Short mmCIF file of C-alpha atoms in Angstrom, two decimals:
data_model
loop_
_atom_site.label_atom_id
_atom_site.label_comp_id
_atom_site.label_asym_id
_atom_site.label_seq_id
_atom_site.Cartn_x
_atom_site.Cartn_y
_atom_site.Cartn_z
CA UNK A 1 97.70 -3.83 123.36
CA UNK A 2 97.88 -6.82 121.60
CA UNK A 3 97.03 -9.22 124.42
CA UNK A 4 94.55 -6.98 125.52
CA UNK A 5 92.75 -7.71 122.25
CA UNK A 6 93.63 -11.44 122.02
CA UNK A 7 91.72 -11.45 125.90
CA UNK A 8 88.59 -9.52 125.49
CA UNK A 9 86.06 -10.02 127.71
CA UNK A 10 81.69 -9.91 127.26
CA UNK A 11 82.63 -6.52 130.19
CA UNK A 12 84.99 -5.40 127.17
CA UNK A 13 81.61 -5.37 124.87
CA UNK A 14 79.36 -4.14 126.95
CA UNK A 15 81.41 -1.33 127.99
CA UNK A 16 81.92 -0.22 124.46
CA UNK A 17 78.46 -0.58 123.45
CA UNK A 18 77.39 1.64 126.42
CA UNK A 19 80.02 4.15 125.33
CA UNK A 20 78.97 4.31 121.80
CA UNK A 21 75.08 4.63 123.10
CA UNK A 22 76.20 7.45 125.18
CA UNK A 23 77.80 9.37 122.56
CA UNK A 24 74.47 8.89 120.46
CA UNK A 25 72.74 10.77 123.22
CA UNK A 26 74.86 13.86 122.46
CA UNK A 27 73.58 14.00 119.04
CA UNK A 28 75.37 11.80 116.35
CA UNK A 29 72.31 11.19 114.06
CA UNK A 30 71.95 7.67 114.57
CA UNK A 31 74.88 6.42 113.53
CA UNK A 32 76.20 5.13 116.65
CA UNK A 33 72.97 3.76 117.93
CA UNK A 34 73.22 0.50 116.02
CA UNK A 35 77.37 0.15 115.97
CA UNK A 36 76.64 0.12 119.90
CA UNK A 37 73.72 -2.62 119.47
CA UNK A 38 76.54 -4.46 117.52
CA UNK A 39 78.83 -3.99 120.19
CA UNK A 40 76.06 -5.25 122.84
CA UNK A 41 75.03 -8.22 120.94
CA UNK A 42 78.61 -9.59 120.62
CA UNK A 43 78.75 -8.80 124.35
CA UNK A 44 75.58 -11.40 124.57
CA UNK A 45 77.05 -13.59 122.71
CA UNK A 46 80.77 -13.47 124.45
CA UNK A 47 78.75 -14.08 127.47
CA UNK A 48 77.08 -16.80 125.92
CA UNK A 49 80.15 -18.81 124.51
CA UNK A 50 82.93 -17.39 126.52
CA UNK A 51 85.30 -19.38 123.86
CA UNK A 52 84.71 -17.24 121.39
CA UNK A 53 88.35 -15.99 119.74
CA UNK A 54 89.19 -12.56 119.39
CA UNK A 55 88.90 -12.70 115.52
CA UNK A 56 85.70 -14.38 115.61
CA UNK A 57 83.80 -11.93 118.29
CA UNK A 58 85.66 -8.78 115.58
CA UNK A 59 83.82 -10.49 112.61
CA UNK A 60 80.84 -10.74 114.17
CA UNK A 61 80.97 -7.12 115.36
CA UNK A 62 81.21 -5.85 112.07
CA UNK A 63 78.75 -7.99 110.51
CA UNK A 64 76.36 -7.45 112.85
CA UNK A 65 77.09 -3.34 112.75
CA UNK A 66 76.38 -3.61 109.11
CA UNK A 67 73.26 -5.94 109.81
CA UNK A 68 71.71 -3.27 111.98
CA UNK A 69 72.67 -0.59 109.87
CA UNK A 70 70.96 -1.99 106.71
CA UNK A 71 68.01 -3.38 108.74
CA UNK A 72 67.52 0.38 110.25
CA UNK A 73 67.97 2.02 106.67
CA UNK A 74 65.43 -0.51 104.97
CA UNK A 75 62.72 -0.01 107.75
CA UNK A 76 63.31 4.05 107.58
CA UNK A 77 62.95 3.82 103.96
CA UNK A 78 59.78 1.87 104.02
CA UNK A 79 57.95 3.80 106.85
CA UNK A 80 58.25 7.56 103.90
CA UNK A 81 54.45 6.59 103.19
CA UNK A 82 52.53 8.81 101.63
CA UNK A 83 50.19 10.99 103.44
CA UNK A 84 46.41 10.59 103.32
CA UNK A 85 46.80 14.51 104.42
CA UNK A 86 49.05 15.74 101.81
CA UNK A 87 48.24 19.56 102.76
CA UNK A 88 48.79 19.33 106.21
CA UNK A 89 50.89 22.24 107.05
CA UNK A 90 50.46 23.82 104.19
CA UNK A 91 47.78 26.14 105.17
CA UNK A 92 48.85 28.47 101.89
CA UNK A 93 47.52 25.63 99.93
CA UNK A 94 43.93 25.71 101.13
CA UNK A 95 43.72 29.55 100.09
CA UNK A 96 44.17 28.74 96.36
CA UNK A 97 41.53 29.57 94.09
CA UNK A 98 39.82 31.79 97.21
CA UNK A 99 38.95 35.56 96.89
CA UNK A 100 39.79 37.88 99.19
CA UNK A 101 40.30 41.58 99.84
CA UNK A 102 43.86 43.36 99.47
CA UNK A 103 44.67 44.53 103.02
CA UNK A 104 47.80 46.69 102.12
CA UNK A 105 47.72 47.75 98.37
CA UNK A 106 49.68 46.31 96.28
CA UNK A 107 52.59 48.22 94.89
CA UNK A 108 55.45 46.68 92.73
CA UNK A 109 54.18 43.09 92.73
CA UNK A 110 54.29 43.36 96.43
CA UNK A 111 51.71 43.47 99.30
CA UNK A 112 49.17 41.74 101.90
CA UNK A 113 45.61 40.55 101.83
CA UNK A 114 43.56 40.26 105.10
CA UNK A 115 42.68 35.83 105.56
CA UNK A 116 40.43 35.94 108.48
CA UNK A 117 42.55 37.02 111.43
CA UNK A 118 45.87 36.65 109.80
CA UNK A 119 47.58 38.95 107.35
CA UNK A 120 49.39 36.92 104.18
CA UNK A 121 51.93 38.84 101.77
CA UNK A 122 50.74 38.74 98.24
CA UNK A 123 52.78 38.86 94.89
CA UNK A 124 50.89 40.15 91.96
CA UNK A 125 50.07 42.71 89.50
CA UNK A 126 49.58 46.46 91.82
CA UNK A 127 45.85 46.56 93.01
CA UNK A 128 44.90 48.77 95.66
CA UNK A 129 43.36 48.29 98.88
CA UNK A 130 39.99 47.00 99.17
CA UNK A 131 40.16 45.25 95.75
CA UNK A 132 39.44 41.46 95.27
CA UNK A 133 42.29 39.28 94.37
CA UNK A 134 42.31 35.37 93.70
CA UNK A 135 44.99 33.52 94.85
CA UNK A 136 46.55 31.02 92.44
CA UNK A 137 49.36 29.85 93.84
CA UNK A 138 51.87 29.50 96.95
CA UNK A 139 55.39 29.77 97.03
CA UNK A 140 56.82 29.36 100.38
CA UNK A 141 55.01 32.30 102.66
CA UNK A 142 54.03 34.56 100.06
CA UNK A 143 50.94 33.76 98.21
CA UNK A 144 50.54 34.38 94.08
CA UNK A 145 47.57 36.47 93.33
CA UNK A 146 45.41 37.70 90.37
CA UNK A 147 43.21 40.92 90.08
CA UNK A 148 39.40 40.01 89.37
#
């Protein structure tokens, strides 16, 4: 094992940067994606300068696995932007401060008001059907009303 390490090839790289990008397929979250880079680039470079020693082509695996990593992390970190859309997907939000009828009364905090085709569950003091409510707030699915 030992002289296989003191020997390794750019084939020896390569191989094991395939290997770890193949694994990544089957779902490890990412963190094999740029350890296998690493492993490709020193591959590169052992092609490149086929005198590289053993302990050199190891340092430079790590440092460049750490490289990657930290250049990866950095650019993931700075592409969380704020959206110019903050309620997309949050169609609950739109319905605040909008009236609408109580579809199914409301009985023990619980029930539904009709929002054009759809049918929302309501929390909020009991009302019965065909009352107006105001929403006032969202939390999760279930809207927050108030009787008018």
């Amino acid at each position: 094992m030992w002289n296989y390490l003191q020997d390794l090839s750019f084939w020896d790289w390569l191989g094991l940067g395939a290997v770890l990008l193949i694994l990544e397929v089957f779902g490890a979250g990412g963190y094999l994606l740029w350890i296998g880079v690493a492993a490709a680039g020193v591959g590169v470079l052992t092609y490149i300068l086929p005198s590289l020693s053993w302990e050199v082509q190891f340092l430079l695996f790590a440092v460049l696995s750490v490289l990657t990593a930290l250049y990866w992390w950095r650019r993931q970190r700075s592409v969380q932007r704020r959206s110019d859309q903050p309620g997309l997907n949050m169609r609950g939000s739109e319905l605040i401060g909008h009236t609408f009828a109580v579809h199914d009364a409301i009985v023990s905090g619980r029930g539904k008001i009709k929002v054009g085709d759809g049918v929302w569950m309501v929390t909020g003091p009991d009302t019965p059907a065909g009352d107006q409510v105001r929403v006032i707030a969202q939390d999760g699915t279930i809207l927050q009303v108030e009787a008018i």
